Amino acid sequence: MRAAKIWTMLTLLFSGTAVMVSARSAEAAPVAAPSRLVSVVPQRVADTRSALGLTSILQGGSTSRLVIGGRGSVPASATSVVVNLTVTQTTAPGFVTVWPAGSQKPVASNVNADRAQQTIANLATVRLSADGAINVYASAATHVIIDVFGYYEPATRSTSGRLVAMAPTRVLDTRTANRPVAPAAGIKVSLAPAVPASAQAAVLNVTITDASGPGFATVWSAQTPQPATSNVNVERTGQTIANQVVVPVSNAAVEVFSQGGGHVIVDVLGYFTGQSAPASTVGLFQPVDPVRILDTRQAGELNPIEDYLKPRSEWTIETPILGRKGIPYSATAVAMNLTAVYAEGSGFVTAWAAGTPRPASSNLNTTARKQVIANHAVVPVSNRGVSFYTSETTHLIADISGYYLGAPVITSVPYALPVVEAVQAHMSIPGIGLAVSLGDGLDDVTLDEGPMRWSYSVGPGELGTMRILGHRTSHGGPFGAIGELGAGSEIVVTSGGRRFVYVVTERRIVDPDDVLALEDPSTANLQLVACHPIGSVTQRMVVFASLVE
């Protein structure tokens, strides 16, 4: 955790106060029954628009209880369900979380909305309470639709319903022959040879790209009637959006219907065994209450690169999985909700077993700056954990809802932390007559040469906090007058031929250990940090500024 160590060093240099970093505590494994998947014809169990299951629109900050076990094709004995969760007619940005009724609300989310009047879906694997119910929480008022695609039932050993996880295999990409699916049309997709003919169900990532128009896409077992459910929702022409699908298969084939039309990409991430497979425990599912395993917006154990470092474009980071949050060393894969937060623009995220080759596929797509978007992912794990590749700069969150029994991939490939490239920049503050080149580093040597951008903070103009450190008295005292900056003062940073103007919003005096907690990942902002009062190192003056152009 080199960032934390270096920040501790800087804290000592400035104040003589060390930051104590405690070791990770042991976490007990949950008590739950191993289960096998039983895939079903997709069925709708809740639709607040028609008072099905949930009687009315979910109000912001409210929790509703929905009974699924014992309804339709889901028996009362089910331990978990695989559902497609859709929010529509949203009233504001927010998120929806589902978890077992009777349990404490987790620090996790399942589907995120960026704005009002949005329609977006995500797959969720959620454990049921003893009486077959889940809780549904909405942070902002929204209509919710829930479709069931399968359930898990207890099994100590089983032939069918066991996951065979694999590296993603692309079985369809209509862009290759430039033959998009026409509006209100479908296409049959063979999953062979990735999926055997005997398989009961498949785990797919289905992406609609270069959409011809708004609408929805539905995936179902080939040679069966199309269900009245949906898997992917498209809101505009040209959009790219993906969703994971756990779907029954017939002779290793599925059908994909696209209401709006566009190119379709299908990646196979695994399959569930059929009745002809040998009996085994490998691939059985162990549900858990949702637990957060990764959050790069934070410092500490949830951030493998620590100190609020935002993963940069074309970075690969990894996080340990086994032995954490109740996940045993015998897990072979995890069911994960992967969220990109405050993305810098169009890109994708790929998750796979750490220490193995990165697959030529994606799990999650971002299409706009400031976007927050999630996608369910069933991901194999190695003894090192899971790797995440970001093609565009974005924060990442991962929440785990269960794991699959077996054994992790064993790898001896060493892990190298991403290389943080220096930013060449110049800063001017007309209000105090300061114009300097910015250093870029993590050490007191660079800082003594002049104002220094903390290398683990974001770059000029990017979403998040660009933190600039400087001396107020020693080494020329370049930040000696920052206490004179009032609201509205301009700070101009130039880098890469571009000019970024930040405007001062406030000034605070804080303890040295509190500086990192002032991070704001949701906006493009800047902080000037220096010792306070002048001639002392007991506190810090922090000048806050927001990007305006």
Coordinates of C-alpha atoms in Angstrom, one line a residue:
M1 CA 0.0 0.0 0.0
R2 CA 2.7 2.5 -1.1
A3 CA 0.4 5.5 -1.3
A4 CA -0.6 5.3 2.3
K5 CA 3.0 4.8 3.4
I6 CA 4.2 7.8 1.5
W7 CA 1.4 10.0 2.7
T8 CA 2.3 8.9 6.3
M9 CA 5.9 10.0 5.5
L10 CA 4.6 13.4 4.3
T11 CA 2.5 13.7 7.4
L12 CA 5.5 13.2 9.5
L13 CA 7.5 15.7 7.5
F14 CA 4.9 18.4 8.0
S15 CA 3.7 17.8 11.5
G16 CA 5.5 15.0 13.2
T17 CA 2.3 13.1 13.6
A18 CA 2.2 9.6 12.3
V19 CA -0.9 7.9 10.8
M20 CA -1.4 4.5 12.3
V21 CA -2.5 1.9 9.8
S22 CA -4.0 -1.2 11.5
A23 CA -3.8 -4.7 10.1
R24 CA -6.9 -6.2 8.5
S25 CA -9.0 -8.1 11.1
A26 CA -10.1 -11.6 10.6
E27 CA -13.7 -11.9 9.3
A28 CA -15.9 -14.9 10.0
A29 CA -17.6 -16.8 7.2
P30 CA -21.3 -16.6 7.0
V31 CA -23.6 -19.6 7.7
A32 CA -25.6 -20.4 4.6
A33 CA -26.5 -23.5 2.6
P34 CA -24.7 -24.4 -0.6
S35 CA -27.2 -24.3 -3.5
R36 CA -27.7 -25.3 -7.1
L37 CA -29.2 -23.1 -9.8
V38 CA -32.6 -24.0 -11.2
S39 CA -33.3 -21.9 -14.3
V40 CA -36.9 -20.9 -15.1
V41 CA -38.8 -19.3 -17.9
P42 CA -38.4 -15.6 -17.1
Q43 CA -41.3 -14.2 -15.2
R44 CA -42.2 -10.8 -13.8
V45 CA -42.8 -10.7 -10.1
A46 CA -42.9 -6.9 -9.5
D47 CA -43.9 -3.8 -11.5
T48 CA -44.8 -0.7 -9.5
R49 CA -46.3 0.8 -12.6
S50 CA -49.1 -1.8 -12.4
A51 CA -49.0 -2.5 -8.7
L52 CA -47.7 -6.0 -9.3
G53 CA -45.9 -7.3 -6.2
L54 CA -45.1 -3.8 -5.0
T55 CA -48.2 -1.6 -4.9
S56 CA -46.8 1.8 -5.8
I57 CA -43.8 3.8 -6.9
L58 CA -40.9 3.5 -4.4
Q59 CA -40.4 6.7 -2.5
G60 CA -36.9 8.1 -1.9
G61 CA -35.3 6.8 1.2
S62 CA -38.0 4.0 1.5
T63 CA -37.6 0.3 1.9
S64 CA -40.3 -2.1 0.5
R65 CA -40.6 -5.8 1.2
L66 CA -41.2 -8.3 -1.7
V67 CA -42.0 -12.0 -1.2
I68 CA -40.6 -14.1 -4.1
G69 CA -40.2 -17.5 -2.6
G70 CA -43.4 -19.6 -2.9
R71 CA -44.6 -17.5 -5.8
G72 CA -45.0 -18.8 -9.4
S73 CA -42.1 -21.1 -10.3
V74 CA -39.9 -20.1 -7.3
P75 CA -40.5 -22.6 -4.4
A76 CA -40.6 -21.7 -0.7
S77 CA -37.4 -23.7 -0.3
A78 CA -35.3 -21.4 -2.6
T79 CA -32.3 -19.8 -0.9
S80 CA -31.6 -17.1 -3.5
V81 CA -33.0 -15.7 -6.7
V82 CA -31.4 -14.3 -9.9
V83 CA -33.4 -11.3 -10.9
N84 CA -33.2 -8.5 -13.5
L85 CA -33.8 -5.3 -11.7
T86 CA -35.0 -2.3 -13.8
V87 CA -35.6 1.3 -12.6
T88 CA -37.8 3.5 -14.8
Q89 CA -39.4 6.9 -14.7
T90 CA -36.7 7.9 -12.2
T91 CA -37.3 11.3 -10.4
A92 CA -33.6 12.1 -9.7
P93 CA -30.1 10.5 -9.6
G94 CA -29.9 7.7 -7.2
F95 CA -29.6 3.9 -6.6
V96 CA -31.6 0.9 -5.7
T97 CA -30.3 -1.8 -3.3
V98 CA -31.8 -5.3 -2.8
W99 CA -31.0 -7.6 0.1
P100 CA -32.5 -10.4 2.3
A101 CA -35.5 -9.2 4.3
G102 CA -34.8 -9.2 8.0
S103 CA -31.1 -8.4 7.5
Q104 CA -29.4 -5.0 8.0
K105 CA -29.3 -2.8 4.9
P106 CA -25.8 -3.3 3.4
V107 CA -23.4 -0.7 2.2
A108 CA -24.0 -1.8 -1.4
S109 CA -26.0 -1.0 -4.5
N110 CA -27.5 -2.9 -7.5
V111 CA -28.6 -0.4 -10.1
N112 CA -27.7 3.3 -10.5
A113 CA -29.6 6.1 -12.2
D114 CA -27.7 9.2 -13.4
R115 CA -30.7 11.5 -13.8
A116 CA -34.5 11.9 -13.8
Q117 CA -36.6 10.0 -16.3
Q118 CA -34.0 7.3 -16.9
T119 CA -34.6 3.6 -17.6
I120 CA -31.8 1.2 -16.8
A121 CA -31.5 -2.4 -15.7
N122 CA -29.0 -4.7 -14.0
L123 CA -28.9 -8.3 -13.0
A124 CA -28.8 -9.1 -9.3
T125 CA -28.2 -12.3 -7.3
V126 CA -29.9 -11.9 -3.9
R127 CA -30.3 -14.2 -1.0
L128 CA -33.9 -14.7 0.3
S129 CA -35.0 -14.5 3.9
A130 CA -36.3 -17.6 5.6
D131 CA -39.8 -16.7 4.4
G132 CA -38.7 -16.0 0.9
A133 CA -38.6 -12.2 0.9
I134 CA -36.2 -9.5 -0.2
N135 CA -36.0 -5.8 0.7
V136 CA -35.9 -3.1 -2.0
Y137 CA -34.5 0.3 -1.1
A138 CA -34.6 3.3 -3.4
S139 CA -32.5 6.4 -2.6
A140 CA -34.7 8.5 -4.9
A141 CA -38.3 8.0 -6.0
T142 CA -38.6 5.6 -8.9
H143 CA -40.7 2.8 -10.5
V144 CA -39.1 -0.6 -10.2
I145 CA -39.6 -3.8 -12.3
I146 CA -38.2 -7.2 -11.2
D147 CA -38.0 -10.2 -13.4
V148 CA -36.9 -13.7 -12.1
F149 CA -34.6 -15.8 -14.3
G150 CA -33.8 -18.5 -11.9
Y151 CA -33.4 -19.5 -8.2
Y152 CA -31.0 -21.5 -6.1
E153 CA -32.1 -24.4 -3.9
P154 CA -30.1 -26.3 -1.2
A155 CA -27.9 -29.1 -2.4
T156 CA -25.0 -30.8 -0.8
R157 CA -24.0 -32.4 -4.1
S158 CA -25.6 -32.1 -7.5
T159 CA -25.4 -33.0 -11.1
S160 CA -27.3 -30.0 -12.5
G161 CA -27.1 -26.3 -11.6
R162 CA -23.4 -26.1 -10.9
L163 CA -21.4 -23.2 -12.3
V164 CA -18.5 -23.9 -14.7
A165 CA -16.8 -20.5 -14.8
M166 CA -14.5 -19.6 -17.7
A167 CA -12.6 -16.7 -19.2
P168 CA -15.0 -14.7 -21.4
T169 CA -15.6 -16.1 -24.8
R170 CA -17.1 -14.0 -27.6
V171 CA -19.7 -15.9 -29.6
L172 CA -21.4 -13.1 -31.4
D173 CA -20.4 -9.6 -32.6
T174 CA -22.6 -8.4 -35.4
R175 CA -20.1 -5.6 -36.1
T176 CA -17.7 -8.1 -37.6
A177 CA -19.9 -8.5 -40.7
N178 CA -21.6 -5.1 -40.3
R179 CA -25.0 -6.8 -40.0
P180 CA -26.8 -5.1 -37.1
V181 CA -30.1 -6.5 -35.9
A182 CA -33.0 -4.7 -37.4
P183 CA -35.6 -2.9 -35.2
A184 CA -38.2 -5.2 -33.8
A185 CA -36.2 -8.2 -34.9
G186 CA -34.2 -11.0 -33.4
I187 CA -31.3 -13.3 -33.9
K188 CA -30.5 -16.8 -32.8
V189 CA -27.1 -17.2 -31.1
S190 CA -25.2 -20.4 -30.8
L191 CA -23.1 -20.6 -27.7
A192 CA -21.1 -23.6 -28.8
P193 CA -18.4 -24.7 -28.3
A194 CA -18.1 -22.6 -25.2
V195 CA -21.3 -24.1 -23.8
P196 CA -22.1 -27.8 -24.2
A197 CA -25.4 -29.0 -25.5
S198 CA -26.2 -30.6 -22.1
A199 CA -26.0 -27.3 -20.2
Q200 CA -29.1 -26.1 -18.3
A201 CA -28.3 -22.3 -18.4
A202 CA -25.6 -19.9 -19.5
V203 CA -24.0 -16.8 -18.0
L204 CA -23.8 -14.1 -20.7
N205 CA -22.8 -10.5 -21.0
V206 CA -25.0 -9.0 -23.7
T207 CA -24.1 -5.6 -25.1
I208 CA -26.2 -3.4 -27.5
T209 CA -23.9 -0.9 -29.3
D210 CA -24.5 1.6 -32.0
A211 CA -28.2 1.3 -31.2
S212 CA -30.6 2.2 -34.0
G213 CA -33.1 3.6 -31.6
P214 CA -34.5 3.4 -28.0
G215 CA -36.1 0.2 -26.8
F216 CA -35.3 -3.0 -25.0
A217 CA -33.6 -6.3 -25.6
T218 CA -34.8 -9.7 -24.4
V219 CA -32.7 -12.9 -24.2
W220 CA -34.3 -16.3 -23.8
S221 CA -33.8 -20.0 -24.5
A222 CA -33.9 -20.9 -28.2
Q223 CA -37.0 -22.7 -29.6
T224 CA -39.2 -21.5 -26.8
P225 CA -41.7 -18.6 -26.8
Q226 CA -40.4 -15.1 -26.1
P227 CA -41.1 -14.0 -22.5
A228 CA -42.7 -10.7 -21.5
T229 CA -39.5 -9.6 -19.8
S230 CA -36.4 -7.6 -20.7
N231 CA -32.7 -7.7 -20.1
V232 CA -31.2 -4.5 -21.6
N233 CA -32.7 -1.1 -21.9
V234 CA -31.6 1.4 -24.6
E235 CA -32.6 5.0 -24.2
R236 CA -31.2 6.7 -27.3
T237 CA -29.8 6.2 -30.8
G238 CA -26.1 5.3 -30.8
Q239 CA -26.0 4.2 -27.2
T240 CA -23.8 1.4 -25.9
I241 CA -25.0 -0.5 -22.9
A242 CA -24.5 -4.0 -21.5
N243 CA -26.1 -6.3 -18.9
Q244 CA -25.3 -9.7 -17.6
V245 CA -27.8 -12.4 -18.3
V246 CA -28.3 -15.8 -16.6
V247 CA -30.6 -17.5 -19.0
P248 CA -31.9 -21.1 -19.8
V249 CA -30.4 -22.6 -23.0
S250 CA -31.7 -25.1 -25.4
N251 CA -29.0 -27.1 -27.2
A252 CA -26.5 -24.4 -26.3
A253 CA -28.5 -21.7 -28.1
V254 CA -30.4 -18.5 -27.1
E255 CA -32.5 -15.9 -28.9
V256 CA -31.9 -12.2 -28.7
F257 CA -34.7 -9.8 -29.6
S258 CA -33.9 -6.1 -30.0
Q259 CA -36.9 -3.7 -30.0
G260 CA -34.8 -0.7 -31.2
G261 CA -32.2 -2.5 -33.3
G262 CA -28.5 -2.1 -33.4
H263 CA -25.3 -4.2 -33.1
V264 CA -25.3 -7.0 -30.6
I265 CA -22.3 -8.5 -28.8
V266 CA -22.6 -11.7 -26.7
D267 CA -19.8 -13.0 -24.5
V268 CA -20.1 -16.3 -22.6
L269 CA -18.8 -16.1 -19.0
G270 CA -19.8 -19.6 -17.9
Y271 CA -22.6 -22.1 -17.8
F272 CA -24.6 -24.2 -15.4
T273 CA -24.4 -28.0 -15.7
G274 CA -27.3 -30.2 -16.8
Q275 CA -28.6 -33.5 -15.5
S276 CA -26.0 -35.5 -17.4
A277 CA -23.1 -34.0 -15.5
P278 CA -21.5 -36.0 -12.7
A279 CA -22.5 -35.2 -9.2
S280 CA -20.2 -32.9 -7.4
T281 CA -20.0 -29.9 -5.0
V282 CA -17.8 -27.9 -7.4
G283 CA -19.8 -24.9 -8.7
L284 CA -22.5 -24.9 -6.1
F285 CA -23.4 -21.4 -5.0
Q286 CA -23.0 -20.0 -1.5
P287 CA -25.2 -16.9 -1.0
V288 CA -24.1 -14.1 1.4
D289 CA -25.5 -10.8 2.4
P290 CA -24.0 -8.2 0.0
V291 CA -20.5 -7.1 1.1
R292 CA -18.4 -4.4 -0.4
I293 CA -14.9 -5.6 -1.4
L294 CA -13.6 -2.7 -3.4
D295 CA -14.2 1.1 -3.4
T296 CA -11.4 3.3 -4.9
R297 CA -13.2 6.4 -3.5
Q298 CA -11.9 5.5 -0.1
A299 CA -8.6 5.0 1.7
G300 CA -8.0 1.8 3.6
E301 CA -8.7 -1.9 3.0
L302 CA -11.4 -1.3 0.3
N303 CA -8.9 0.5 -1.9
P304 CA -6.0 -1.8 -3.0
I305 CA -4.1 1.3 -4.2
E306 CA -5.2 3.4 -1.3
D307 CA -5.3 7.2 -0.6
Y308 CA -8.4 7.8 -2.8
L309 CA -6.3 7.0 -5.9
K310 CA -8.6 7.0 -8.9
P311 CA -7.8 4.2 -11.4
R312 CA -6.4 5.8 -14.6
S313 CA -7.1 5.0 -18.2
E314 CA -5.5 1.7 -19.3
W315 CA -4.6 0.7 -15.7
T316 CA -4.9 -2.8 -14.3
I317 CA -5.5 -3.0 -10.5
E318 CA -6.3 -6.0 -8.5
T319 CA -7.9 -6.7 -5.1
P320 CA -7.7 -9.8 -2.9
I321 CA -10.9 -11.8 -2.5
L322 CA -10.1 -15.0 -0.7
G323 CA -10.2 -14.8 3.1
R324 CA -12.0 -11.5 3.1
K325 CA -15.6 -10.6 4.0
G326 CA -16.5 -14.2 4.6
I327 CA -15.2 -15.5 1.2
P328 CA -13.2 -18.8 1.8
Y329 CA -10.1 -19.9 0.2
S330 CA -12.1 -22.7 -1.5
A331 CA -14.0 -20.2 -3.8
T332 CA -13.7 -20.6 -7.5
A333 CA -15.7 -17.6 -8.6
V334 CA -17.8 -14.8 -7.1
A335 CA -21.1 -13.1 -8.0
M336 CA -20.3 -9.4 -8.0
N337 CA -22.0 -6.1 -8.7
L338 CA -19.4 -3.9 -10.5
T339 CA -20.0 -0.1 -10.6
A340 CA -18.1 2.6 -12.4
V341 CA -18.4 5.9 -10.5
Y342 CA -17.6 9.4 -12.0
A343 CA -16.2 8.0 -15.2
E344 CA -14.1 10.5 -17.2
G345 CA -15.9 9.5 -20.5
S346 CA -16.6 6.6 -22.9
G347 CA -14.8 3.4 -22.0
F348 CA -15.1 -0.1 -20.5
V349 CA -14.1 -2.1 -17.5
T350 CA -13.0 -5.8 -17.5
A351 CA -12.8 -8.1 -14.5
W352 CA -11.0 -11.5 -14.5
A353 CA -9.0 -13.8 -12.3
A354 CA -5.8 -11.9 -11.2
G355 CA -2.6 -13.2 -12.6
T356 CA -4.2 -14.7 -15.8
P357 CA -4.3 -13.1 -19.2
R358 CA -6.8 -10.2 -19.6
P359 CA -9.7 -11.4 -21.9
A360 CA -10.7 -9.4 -25.0
S361 CA -14.1 -8.6 -23.6
S362 CA -15.7 -6.2 -21.1
N363 CA -18.0 -6.4 -18.1
L364 CA -19.2 -2.8 -18.0
N365 CA -19.4 0.1 -20.4
T366 CA -19.3 3.9 -19.7
T367 CA -20.5 6.4 -22.2
A368 CA -20.4 9.8 -20.6
R369 CA -18.4 12.0 -18.2
K370 CA -19.6 11.9 -14.6
Q371 CA -21.5 8.6 -15.3
V372 CA -22.4 6.2 -12.6
I373 CA -23.3 2.8 -14.0
A374 CA -23.3 -0.8 -12.7
N375 CA -23.3 -4.3 -14.1
H376 CA -23.5 -7.8 -12.5
A377 CA -20.5 -10.0 -13.1
V378 CA -19.7 -13.6 -12.4
V379 CA -16.0 -13.6 -12.1
P380 CA -13.4 -16.5 -11.7
V381 CA -10.9 -15.8 -8.8
S382 CA -7.3 -16.7 -8.4
N383 CA -5.2 -17.1 -5.3
R384 CA -4.4 -13.4 -5.8
G385 CA -8.0 -12.3 -6.3
V386 CA -9.6 -10.4 -9.1
S387 CA -8.1 -7.9 -11.6
F388 CA -9.9 -4.9 -13.0
Y389 CA -8.9 -3.1 -16.2
T390 CA -10.2 0.4 -16.9
S391 CA -9.9 1.7 -20.4
E392 CA -11.0 5.2 -19.2
T393 CA -10.3 6.9 -15.8
T394 CA -13.0 6.0 -13.3
H395 CA -13.6 5.0 -9.7
L396 CA -14.6 1.4 -9.1
I397 CA -16.9 -0.3 -6.6
A398 CA -17.4 -4.0 -6.3
D399 CA -20.1 -5.7 -4.1
I400 CA -20.2 -9.5 -3.6
S401 CA -23.5 -11.3 -3.1
G402 CA -22.1 -14.9 -3.1
Y403 CA -19.4 -17.3 -4.2
Y404 CA -19.1 -20.6 -6.0
L405 CA -17.5 -23.6 -4.4
G406 CA -14.4 -25.2 -5.9
A407 CA -10.8 -24.0 -6.1
P408 CA -9.3 -20.7 -7.2
V409 CA -6.9 -20.5 -10.2
I410 CA -3.3 -20.8 -8.9
T411 CA -0.9 -18.3 -10.3
S412 CA 2.6 -17.3 -9.5
V413 CA 2.7 -14.3 -11.9
P414 CA 3.9 -11.3 -9.9
Y415 CA 1.7 -8.3 -9.5
A416 CA 3.1 -4.9 -10.4
L417 CA 1.3 -1.8 -9.1
P418 CA 0.3 0.6 -11.9
V419 CA 2.9 3.3 -12.8
V420 CA 1.7 6.8 -12.0
E421 CA 3.0 9.1 -14.8
A422 CA 4.0 12.6 -13.8
V423 CA 1.9 15.5 -15.0
Q424 CA 3.7 18.5 -16.6
A425 CA 1.8 21.6 -15.6
H426 CA 2.0 25.3 -14.8
M427 CA -0.1 27.2 -12.2
S428 CA -0.8 30.8 -11.9
I429 CA -2.8 32.6 -9.1
P430 CA -3.2 36.2 -10.2
G431 CA -4.7 37.3 -6.9
I432 CA -1.4 36.8 -5.1
G433 CA 1.0 37.2 -8.1
L434 CA 2.1 33.6 -8.1
A435 CA 3.2 31.9 -11.4
V436 CA 5.1 28.6 -11.1
S437 CA 5.7 25.3 -12.7
L438 CA 4.2 22.5 -10.8
G439 CA 6.3 19.6 -9.5
D440 CA 4.8 16.2 -9.5
G441 CA 5.7 13.8 -6.8
L442 CA 5.3 12.2 -3.4
D443 CA 8.4 13.3 -1.5
D444 CA 9.8 16.3 0.4
V445 CA 12.6 16.7 -2.2
T446 CA 10.2 17.6 -4.9
L447 CA 8.1 19.7 -2.5
D448 CA 11.2 21.7 -1.5
E449 CA 11.6 22.7 -5.1
G450 CA 8.2 24.4 -5.3
P451 CA 4.5 23.7 -5.2
M452 CA 3.9 20.0 -5.9
R453 CA 0.9 18.1 -7.3
W454 CA 0.4 15.0 -5.1
S455 CA 1.0 12.3 -7.8
Y456 CA -1.9 10.1 -6.6
S457 CA -4.4 12.8 -7.0
V458 CA -6.3 13.4 -10.3
G459 CA -4.8 15.5 -13.1
P460 CA -5.9 18.9 -14.3
G461 CA -9.5 19.1 -15.4
E462 CA -10.4 15.6 -14.2
L463 CA -13.2 14.6 -11.9
G464 CA -12.0 14.4 -8.4
T465 CA -9.6 16.4 -6.3
M466 CA -6.2 17.6 -7.6
R467 CA -4.2 18.3 -4.4
I468 CA -1.3 20.7 -4.6
L469 CA 1.1 21.0 -1.6
G470 CA 3.4 24.0 -0.9
H471 CA 5.5 25.7 1.7
R472 CA 4.4 29.0 3.4
T473 CA 7.7 30.2 4.8
S474 CA 10.6 27.9 3.9
H475 CA 12.0 27.2 0.4
G476 CA 10.9 30.5 -0.9
G477 CA 7.4 30.3 0.7
P478 CA 5.4 30.1 -2.5
F479 CA 2.2 29.5 -0.6
G480 CA 2.9 32.3 1.9
A481 CA -0.1 34.4 0.7
I482 CA -2.8 31.7 0.0
G483 CA -4.5 32.8 3.2
E484 CA -5.4 36.0 1.3
L485 CA -7.4 34.2 -1.4
G486 CA -11.1 34.8 -1.1
A487 CA -14.2 33.3 -2.8
G488 CA -14.0 33.9 -6.5
S489 CA -10.2 34.1 -6.8
E490 CA -9.0 32.3 -9.9
I491 CA -6.4 29.5 -10.0
V492 CA -5.3 28.7 -13.5
V493 CA -3.6 25.4 -14.4
T494 CA -2.2 24.7 -17.9
S495 CA -1.2 21.2 -19.0
G496 CA -1.0 19.4 -22.3
G497 CA -1.8 22.6 -24.2
R498 CA -5.1 23.0 -22.3
R499 CA -6.0 25.7 -19.8
F500 CA -8.1 24.9 -16.7
V501 CA -9.6 27.6 -14.6
Y502 CA -10.6 26.9 -11.0
V503 CA -12.5 29.4 -8.8
V504 CA -11.9 29.5 -5.0
T505 CA -15.0 28.5 -3.0
E506 CA -13.8 28.4 0.6
R507 CA -10.8 28.1 3.0
R508 CA -10.6 25.8 6.0
I509 CA -8.1 25.1 8.8
V510 CA -7.9 21.4 9.6
D511 CA -5.7 18.8 11.5
P512 CA -3.1 17.2 9.3
D513 CA -4.7 13.7 9.5
D514 CA -8.0 15.1 8.2
V515 CA -6.7 16.4 4.8
L516 CA -7.3 13.1 2.9
A517 CA -10.9 13.0 4.1
L518 CA -11.6 16.2 2.2
E519 CA -11.6 14.4 -1.1
D520 CA -14.5 15.1 -3.4
P521 CA -14.7 12.5 -6.3
S522 CA -17.9 13.8 -7.8
T523 CA -16.7 17.2 -9.2
A524 CA -13.5 18.5 -10.8
N525 CA -11.9 20.4 -8.0
L526 CA -8.5 21.6 -6.6
Q527 CA -7.1 22.0 -3.1
L528 CA -4.1 24.1 -2.1
V529 CA -2.6 22.6 1.1
A530 CA 0.0 24.3 3.3
C531 CA 1.1 24.3 7.0
H532 CA -0.8 26.6 9.4
P533 CA -0.3 29.0 11.2
I534 CA 2.7 30.6 9.5
G535 CA 5.8 29.3 11.1
S536 CA 4.0 26.2 12.6
V537 CA 3.3 22.7 11.4
T538 CA 0.4 21.9 13.8
Q539 CA -2.4 22.4 11.4
R540 CA -3.2 22.7 7.7
M541 CA -4.7 25.5 5.6
V542 CA -6.7 24.1 2.7
V543 CA -8.0 26.4 0.0
F544 CA -10.8 24.8 -2.1
A545 CA -11.5 25.6 -5.7
S546 CA -13.9 24.3 -8.3
L547 CA -13.3 23.9 -12.1
V548 CA -15.3 26.5 -14.1
E549 CA -13.7 26.2 -17.6

